[in-house]
PDB file of C-alpha atoms in Angstrom:
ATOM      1  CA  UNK A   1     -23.162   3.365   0.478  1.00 52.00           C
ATOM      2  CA  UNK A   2     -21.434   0.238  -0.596  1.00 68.00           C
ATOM      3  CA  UNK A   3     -17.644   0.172  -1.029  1.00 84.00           C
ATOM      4  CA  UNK A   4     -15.332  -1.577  -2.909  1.00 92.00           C
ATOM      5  CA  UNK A   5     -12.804  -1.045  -0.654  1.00 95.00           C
ATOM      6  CA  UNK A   6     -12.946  -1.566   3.191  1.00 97.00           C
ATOM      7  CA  UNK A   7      -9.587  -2.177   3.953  1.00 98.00           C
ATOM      8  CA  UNK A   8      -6.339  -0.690   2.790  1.00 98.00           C
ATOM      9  CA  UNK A   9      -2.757  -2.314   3.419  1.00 98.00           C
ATOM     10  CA  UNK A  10       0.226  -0.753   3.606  1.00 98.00           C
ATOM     11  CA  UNK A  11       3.462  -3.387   2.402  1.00 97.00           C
ATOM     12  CA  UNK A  12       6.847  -2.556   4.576  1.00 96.00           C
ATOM     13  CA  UNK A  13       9.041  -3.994   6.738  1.00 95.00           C
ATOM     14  CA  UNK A  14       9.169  -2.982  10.325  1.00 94.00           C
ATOM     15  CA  UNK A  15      12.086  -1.059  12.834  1.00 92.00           C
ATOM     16  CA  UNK A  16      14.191   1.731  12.292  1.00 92.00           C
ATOM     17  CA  UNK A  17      16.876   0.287   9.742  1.00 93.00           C
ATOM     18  CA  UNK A  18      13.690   0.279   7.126  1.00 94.00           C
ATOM     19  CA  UNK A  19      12.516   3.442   7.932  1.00 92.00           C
ATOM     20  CA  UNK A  20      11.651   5.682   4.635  1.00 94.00           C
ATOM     21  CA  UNK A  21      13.286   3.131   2.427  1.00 96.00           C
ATOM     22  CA  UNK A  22      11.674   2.554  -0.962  1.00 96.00           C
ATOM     23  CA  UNK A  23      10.409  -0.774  -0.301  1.00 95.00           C
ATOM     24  CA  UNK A  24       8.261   0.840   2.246  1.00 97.00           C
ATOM     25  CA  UNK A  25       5.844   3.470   0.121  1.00 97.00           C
ATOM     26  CA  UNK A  26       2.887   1.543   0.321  1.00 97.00           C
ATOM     27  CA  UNK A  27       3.922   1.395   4.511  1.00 97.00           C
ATOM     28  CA  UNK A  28       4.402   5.279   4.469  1.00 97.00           C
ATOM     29  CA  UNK A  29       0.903   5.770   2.230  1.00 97.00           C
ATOM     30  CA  UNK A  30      -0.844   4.364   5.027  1.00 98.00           C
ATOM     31  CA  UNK A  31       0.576   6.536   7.446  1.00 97.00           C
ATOM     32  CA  UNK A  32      -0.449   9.453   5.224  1.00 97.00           C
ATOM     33  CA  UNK A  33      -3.703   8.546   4.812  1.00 97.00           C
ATOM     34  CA  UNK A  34      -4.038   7.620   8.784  1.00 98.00           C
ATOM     35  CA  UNK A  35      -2.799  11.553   9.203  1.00 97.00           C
ATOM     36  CA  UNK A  36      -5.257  12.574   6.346  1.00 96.00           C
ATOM     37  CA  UNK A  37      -7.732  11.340   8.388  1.00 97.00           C
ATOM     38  CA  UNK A  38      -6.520  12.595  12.211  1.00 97.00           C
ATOM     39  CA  UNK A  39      -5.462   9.566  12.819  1.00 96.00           C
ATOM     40  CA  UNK A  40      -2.061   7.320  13.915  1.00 96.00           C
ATOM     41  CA  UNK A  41      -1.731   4.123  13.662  1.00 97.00           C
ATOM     42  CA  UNK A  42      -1.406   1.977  16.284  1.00 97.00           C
ATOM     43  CA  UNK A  43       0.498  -1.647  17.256  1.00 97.00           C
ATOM     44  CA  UNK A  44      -2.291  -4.087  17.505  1.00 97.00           C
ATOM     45  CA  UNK A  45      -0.902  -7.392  18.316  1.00 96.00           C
ATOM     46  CA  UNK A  46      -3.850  -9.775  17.192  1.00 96.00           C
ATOM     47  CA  UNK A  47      -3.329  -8.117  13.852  1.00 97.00           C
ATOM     48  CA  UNK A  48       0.756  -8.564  13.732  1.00 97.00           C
ATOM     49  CA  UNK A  49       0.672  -4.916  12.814  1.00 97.00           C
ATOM     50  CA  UNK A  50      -0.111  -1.216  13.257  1.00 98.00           C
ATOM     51  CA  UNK A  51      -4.152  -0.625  12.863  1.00 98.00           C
ATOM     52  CA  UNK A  52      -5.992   2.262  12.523  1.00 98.00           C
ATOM     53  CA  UNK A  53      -9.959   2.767  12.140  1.00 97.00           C
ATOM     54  CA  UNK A  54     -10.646   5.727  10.056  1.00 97.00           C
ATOM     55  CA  UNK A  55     -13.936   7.799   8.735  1.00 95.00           C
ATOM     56  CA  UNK A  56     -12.462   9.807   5.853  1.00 95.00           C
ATOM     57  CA  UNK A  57     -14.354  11.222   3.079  1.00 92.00           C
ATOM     58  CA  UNK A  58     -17.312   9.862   3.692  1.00 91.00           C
ATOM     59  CA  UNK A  59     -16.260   6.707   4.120  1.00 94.00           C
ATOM     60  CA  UNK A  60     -14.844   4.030   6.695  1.00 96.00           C
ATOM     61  CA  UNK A  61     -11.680   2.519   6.307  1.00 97.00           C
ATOM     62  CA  UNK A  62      -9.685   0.120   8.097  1.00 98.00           C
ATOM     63  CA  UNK A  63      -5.751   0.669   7.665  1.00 98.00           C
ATOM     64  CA  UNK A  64      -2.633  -1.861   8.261  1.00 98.00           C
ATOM     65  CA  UNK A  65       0.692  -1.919   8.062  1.00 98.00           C
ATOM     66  CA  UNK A  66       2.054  -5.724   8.791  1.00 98.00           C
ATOM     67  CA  UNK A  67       4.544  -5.734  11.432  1.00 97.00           C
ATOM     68  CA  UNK A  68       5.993  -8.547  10.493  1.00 94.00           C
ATOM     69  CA  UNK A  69       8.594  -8.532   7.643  1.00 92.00           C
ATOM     70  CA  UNK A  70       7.968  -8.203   4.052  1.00 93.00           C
ATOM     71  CA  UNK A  71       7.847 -11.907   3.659  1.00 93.00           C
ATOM     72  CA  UNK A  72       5.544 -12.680   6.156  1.00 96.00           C
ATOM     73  CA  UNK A  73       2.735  -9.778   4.904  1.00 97.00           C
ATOM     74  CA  UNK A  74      -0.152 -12.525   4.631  1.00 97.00           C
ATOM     75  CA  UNK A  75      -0.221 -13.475   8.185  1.00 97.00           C
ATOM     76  CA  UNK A  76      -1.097  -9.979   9.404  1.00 98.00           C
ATOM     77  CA  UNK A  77      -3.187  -8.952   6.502  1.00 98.00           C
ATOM     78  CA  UNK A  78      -5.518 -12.271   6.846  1.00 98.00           C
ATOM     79  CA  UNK A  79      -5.885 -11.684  10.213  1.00 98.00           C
ATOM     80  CA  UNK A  80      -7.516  -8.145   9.989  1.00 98.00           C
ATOM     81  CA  UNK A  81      -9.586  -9.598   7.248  1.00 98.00           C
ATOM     82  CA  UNK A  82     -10.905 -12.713   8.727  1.00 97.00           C
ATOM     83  CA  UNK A  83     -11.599 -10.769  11.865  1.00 97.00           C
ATOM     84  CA  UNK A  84     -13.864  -8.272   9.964  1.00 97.00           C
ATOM     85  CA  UNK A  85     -14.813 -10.482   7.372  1.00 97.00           C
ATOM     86  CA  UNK A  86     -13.437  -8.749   4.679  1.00 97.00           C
ATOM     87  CA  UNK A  87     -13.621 -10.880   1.406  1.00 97.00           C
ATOM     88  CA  UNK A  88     -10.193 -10.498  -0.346  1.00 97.00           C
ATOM     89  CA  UNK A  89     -11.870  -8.266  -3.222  1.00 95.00           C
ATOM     90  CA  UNK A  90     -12.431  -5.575  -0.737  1.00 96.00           C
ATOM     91  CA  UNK A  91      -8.853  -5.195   0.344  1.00 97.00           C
ATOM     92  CA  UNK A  92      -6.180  -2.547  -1.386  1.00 97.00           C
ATOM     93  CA  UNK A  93      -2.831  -3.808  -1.010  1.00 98.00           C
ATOM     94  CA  UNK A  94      -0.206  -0.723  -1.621  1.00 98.00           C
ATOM     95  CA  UNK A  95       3.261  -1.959  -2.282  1.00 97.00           C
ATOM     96  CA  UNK A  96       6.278  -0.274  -3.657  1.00 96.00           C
ATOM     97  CA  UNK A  97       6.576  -0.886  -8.014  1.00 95.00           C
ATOM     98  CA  UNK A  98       9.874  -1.437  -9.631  1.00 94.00           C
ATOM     99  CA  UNK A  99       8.680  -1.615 -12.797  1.00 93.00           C
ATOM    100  CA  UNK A 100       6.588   2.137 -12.538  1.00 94.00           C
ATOM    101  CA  UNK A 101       8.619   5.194 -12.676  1.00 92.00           C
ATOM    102  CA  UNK A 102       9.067   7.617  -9.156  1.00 92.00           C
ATOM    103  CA  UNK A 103       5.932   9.681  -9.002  1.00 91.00           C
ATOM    104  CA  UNK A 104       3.413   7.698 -10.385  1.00 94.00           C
ATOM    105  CA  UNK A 105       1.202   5.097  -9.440  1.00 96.00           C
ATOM    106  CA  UNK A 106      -1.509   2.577 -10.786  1.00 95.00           C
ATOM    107  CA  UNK A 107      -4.186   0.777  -9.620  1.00 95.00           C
ATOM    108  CA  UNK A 108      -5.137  -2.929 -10.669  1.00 92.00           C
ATOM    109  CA  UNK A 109      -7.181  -5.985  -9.566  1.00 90.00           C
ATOM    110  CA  UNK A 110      -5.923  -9.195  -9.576  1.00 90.00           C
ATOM    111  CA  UNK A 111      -2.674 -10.257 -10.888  1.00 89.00           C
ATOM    112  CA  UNK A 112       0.169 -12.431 -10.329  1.00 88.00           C
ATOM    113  CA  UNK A 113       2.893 -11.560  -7.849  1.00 90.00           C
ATOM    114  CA  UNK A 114       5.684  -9.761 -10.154  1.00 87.00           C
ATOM    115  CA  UNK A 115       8.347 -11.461  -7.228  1.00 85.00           C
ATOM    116  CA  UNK A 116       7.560  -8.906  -4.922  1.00 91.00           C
ATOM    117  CA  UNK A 117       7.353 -10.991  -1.535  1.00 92.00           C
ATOM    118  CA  UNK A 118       5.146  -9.203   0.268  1.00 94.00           C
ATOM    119  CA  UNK A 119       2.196  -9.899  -2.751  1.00 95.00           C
ATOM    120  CA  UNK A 120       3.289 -13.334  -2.699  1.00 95.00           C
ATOM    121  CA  UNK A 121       2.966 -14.420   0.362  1.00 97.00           C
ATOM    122  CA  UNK A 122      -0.211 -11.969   0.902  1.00 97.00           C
ATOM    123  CA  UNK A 123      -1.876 -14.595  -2.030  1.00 97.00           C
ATOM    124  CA  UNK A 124      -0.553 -17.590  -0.326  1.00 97.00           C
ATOM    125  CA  UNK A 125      -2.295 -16.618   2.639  1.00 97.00           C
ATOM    126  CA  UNK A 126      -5.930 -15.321   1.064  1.00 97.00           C
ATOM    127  CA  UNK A 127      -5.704 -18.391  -1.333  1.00 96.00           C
ATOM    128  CA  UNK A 128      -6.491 -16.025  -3.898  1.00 96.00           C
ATOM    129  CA  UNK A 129      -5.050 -12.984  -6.061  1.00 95.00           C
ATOM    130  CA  UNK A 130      -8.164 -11.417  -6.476  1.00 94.00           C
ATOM    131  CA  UNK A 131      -7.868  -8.444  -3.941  1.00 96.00           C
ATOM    132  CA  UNK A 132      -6.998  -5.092  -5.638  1.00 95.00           C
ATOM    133  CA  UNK A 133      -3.627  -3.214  -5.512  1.00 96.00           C
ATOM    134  CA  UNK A 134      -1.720   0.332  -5.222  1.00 97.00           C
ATOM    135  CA  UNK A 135       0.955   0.198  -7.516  1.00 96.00           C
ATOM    136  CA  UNK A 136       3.622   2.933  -6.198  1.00 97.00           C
ATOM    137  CA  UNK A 137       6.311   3.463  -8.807  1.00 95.00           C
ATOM    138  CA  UNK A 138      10.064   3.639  -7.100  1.00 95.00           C
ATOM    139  CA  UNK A 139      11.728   3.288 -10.468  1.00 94.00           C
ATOM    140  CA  UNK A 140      14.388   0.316 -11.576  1.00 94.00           C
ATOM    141  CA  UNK A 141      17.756   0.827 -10.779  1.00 94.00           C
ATOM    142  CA  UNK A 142      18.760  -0.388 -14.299  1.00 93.00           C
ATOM    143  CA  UNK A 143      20.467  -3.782 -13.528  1.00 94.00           C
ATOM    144  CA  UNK A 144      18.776  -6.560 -11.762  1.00 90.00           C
ATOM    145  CA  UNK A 145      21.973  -6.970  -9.596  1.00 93.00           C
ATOM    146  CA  UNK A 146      21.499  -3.925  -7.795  1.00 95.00           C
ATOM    147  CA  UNK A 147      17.642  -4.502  -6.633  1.00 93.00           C
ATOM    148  CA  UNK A 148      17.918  -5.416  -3.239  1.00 92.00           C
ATOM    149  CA  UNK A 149      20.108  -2.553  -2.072  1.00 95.00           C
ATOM    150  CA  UNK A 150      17.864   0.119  -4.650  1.00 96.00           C
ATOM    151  CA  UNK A 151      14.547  -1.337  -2.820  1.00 94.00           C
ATOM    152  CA  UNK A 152      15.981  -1.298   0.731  1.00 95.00           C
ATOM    153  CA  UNK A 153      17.884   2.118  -0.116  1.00 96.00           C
ATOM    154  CA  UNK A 154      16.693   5.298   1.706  1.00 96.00           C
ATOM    155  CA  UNK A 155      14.301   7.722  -0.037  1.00 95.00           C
ATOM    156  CA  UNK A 156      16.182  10.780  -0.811  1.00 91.00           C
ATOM    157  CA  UNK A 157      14.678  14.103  -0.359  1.00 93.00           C
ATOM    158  CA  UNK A 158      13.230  14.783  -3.776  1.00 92.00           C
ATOM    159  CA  UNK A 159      12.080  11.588  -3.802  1.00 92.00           C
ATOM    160  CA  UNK A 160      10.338  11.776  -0.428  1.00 94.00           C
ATOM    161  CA  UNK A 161       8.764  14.740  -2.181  1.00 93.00           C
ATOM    162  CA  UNK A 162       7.565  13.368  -5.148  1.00 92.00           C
ATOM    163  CA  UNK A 163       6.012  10.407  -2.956  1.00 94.00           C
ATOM    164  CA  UNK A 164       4.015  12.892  -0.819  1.00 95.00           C
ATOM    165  CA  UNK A 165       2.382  14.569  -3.989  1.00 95.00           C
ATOM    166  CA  UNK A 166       1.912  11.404  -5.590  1.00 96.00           C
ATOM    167  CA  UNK A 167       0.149  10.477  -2.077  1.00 97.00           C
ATOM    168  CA  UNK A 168      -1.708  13.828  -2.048  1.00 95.00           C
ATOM    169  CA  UNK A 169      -3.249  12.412  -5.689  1.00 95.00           C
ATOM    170  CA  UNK A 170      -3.362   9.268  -4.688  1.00 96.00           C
ATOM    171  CA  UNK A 171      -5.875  10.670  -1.978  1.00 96.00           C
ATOM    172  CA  UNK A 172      -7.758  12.881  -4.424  1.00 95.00           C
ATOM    173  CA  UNK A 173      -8.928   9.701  -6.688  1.00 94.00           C
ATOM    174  CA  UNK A 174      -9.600   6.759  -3.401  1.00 95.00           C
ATOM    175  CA  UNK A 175     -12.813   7.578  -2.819  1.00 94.00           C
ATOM    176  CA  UNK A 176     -13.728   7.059  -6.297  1.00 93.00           C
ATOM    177  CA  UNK A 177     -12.187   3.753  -6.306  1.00 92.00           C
ATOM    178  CA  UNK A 178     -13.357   2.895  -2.763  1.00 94.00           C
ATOM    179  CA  UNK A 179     -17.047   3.792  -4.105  1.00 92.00           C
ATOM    180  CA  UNK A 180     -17.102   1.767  -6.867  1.00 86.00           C
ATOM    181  CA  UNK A 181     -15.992   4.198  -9.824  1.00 87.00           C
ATOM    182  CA  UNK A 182     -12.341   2.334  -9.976  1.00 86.00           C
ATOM    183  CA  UNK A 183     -12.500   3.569 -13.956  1.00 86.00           C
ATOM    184  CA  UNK A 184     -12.794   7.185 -12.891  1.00 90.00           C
ATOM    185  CA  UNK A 185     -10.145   6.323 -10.013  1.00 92.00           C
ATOM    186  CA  UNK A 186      -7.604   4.795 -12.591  1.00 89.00           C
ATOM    187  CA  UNK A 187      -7.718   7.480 -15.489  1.00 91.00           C
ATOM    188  CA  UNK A 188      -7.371   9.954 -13.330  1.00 89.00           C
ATOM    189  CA  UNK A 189      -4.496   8.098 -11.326  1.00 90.00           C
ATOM    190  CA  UNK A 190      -2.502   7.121 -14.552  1.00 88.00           C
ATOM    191  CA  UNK A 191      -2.514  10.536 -16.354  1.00 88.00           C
ATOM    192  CA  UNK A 192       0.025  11.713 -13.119  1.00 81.00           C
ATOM    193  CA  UNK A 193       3.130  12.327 -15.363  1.00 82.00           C
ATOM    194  CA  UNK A 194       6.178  10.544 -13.508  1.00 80.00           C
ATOM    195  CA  UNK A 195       8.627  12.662 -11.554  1.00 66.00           C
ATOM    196  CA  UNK A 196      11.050  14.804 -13.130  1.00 60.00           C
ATOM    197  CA  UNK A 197      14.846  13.924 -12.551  1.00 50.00           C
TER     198      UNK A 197
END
């Protein structure tokens, strides 16, 4: 069966003080998927990151989360894919959304960076911004001023909810996408209503 997607990436930043902070869902969807799948990811250093090899729903997957920080994404994620030789258009990158509201997600191809760092320096390194993406919504904190500490903030326990049902669906509509029904994958994906305060 061919797939449109191989290889899914998970945008964080590594250690402890970043643990289950907003700017890491697309980190901690990886890690759900990886236990979806009776799996853990694991360091790999020629990778910079934490790799995991997974058969899940009929289909094989290669997961990453960059161990380097945010900024530095591309390095680990072009590493994985010029090992495998993964063309750019077969790699889900699944980063934390500002501009989405907590409990919903979308998924897109292509695109410009939207000042996330991770995205931009992920296209710097592919020389292209034609892979697809995971848009997790986090929600805006409501003045530009207060982004950095919102995004690097911890995930509260409703929230930490939300984001594992959101994952759950999120699950429920990736092989679709991965298959080559991304229309399917996306109307289902974008009727989830957001979260309720």
């Amino acid at each position: 069966m061919a797939q449109d997607i191989v290889m899914v990436v998970g945008l964080g930043n590594p250690g402890t003080d970043y643990e289950n902070t907003r700017h890491n869902a697309g980190a901690l969807f990886v890690e759900a998927l990886a236990r979806d799948a009776g799996q853990s990811l694991r360091p790999e250093k020629k990778y910079h990151g934490h790799y995991a090899r997974i058969q899940w729903q009929g289909i094989e997957l290669h997961l990453l989360n960059p161990a380097t920080f945010m900024n530095r994404s591309g390095l680990s994620v072009k590493a994985l894919a010029d090992f495998f030789k993964i063309p750019p258009s077969q790699i889900l990158i699944a980063h934390d959304e500002l501009d989405l509201p907590p409990g919903t997600a979308k998924l897109k191809k292509g695109g410009g960076h939207g000042g996330h760092n991770g995205l931009r320096d992920t296209i710097a390194h592919l020389g292209t911004n034609e892979f697809q993406r995971l848009r997790i919504g986090i929600g805006h904190p409501g003045d530009s001023r207060k982004v950095t500490g919102y995004v690097l903030g911890r995930l509260g326990k409703r929230e930490t909810e939300d984001l594992g049902a959101l994952f759950d669906e999120i699950m429920r509509v990736l092989p679709d996408a991965a298959t080559g029904n991304l229309a399917a994958a996306m109307n289902r994906l974008h009727s989830v209503k957001p979260a309720t305060a």
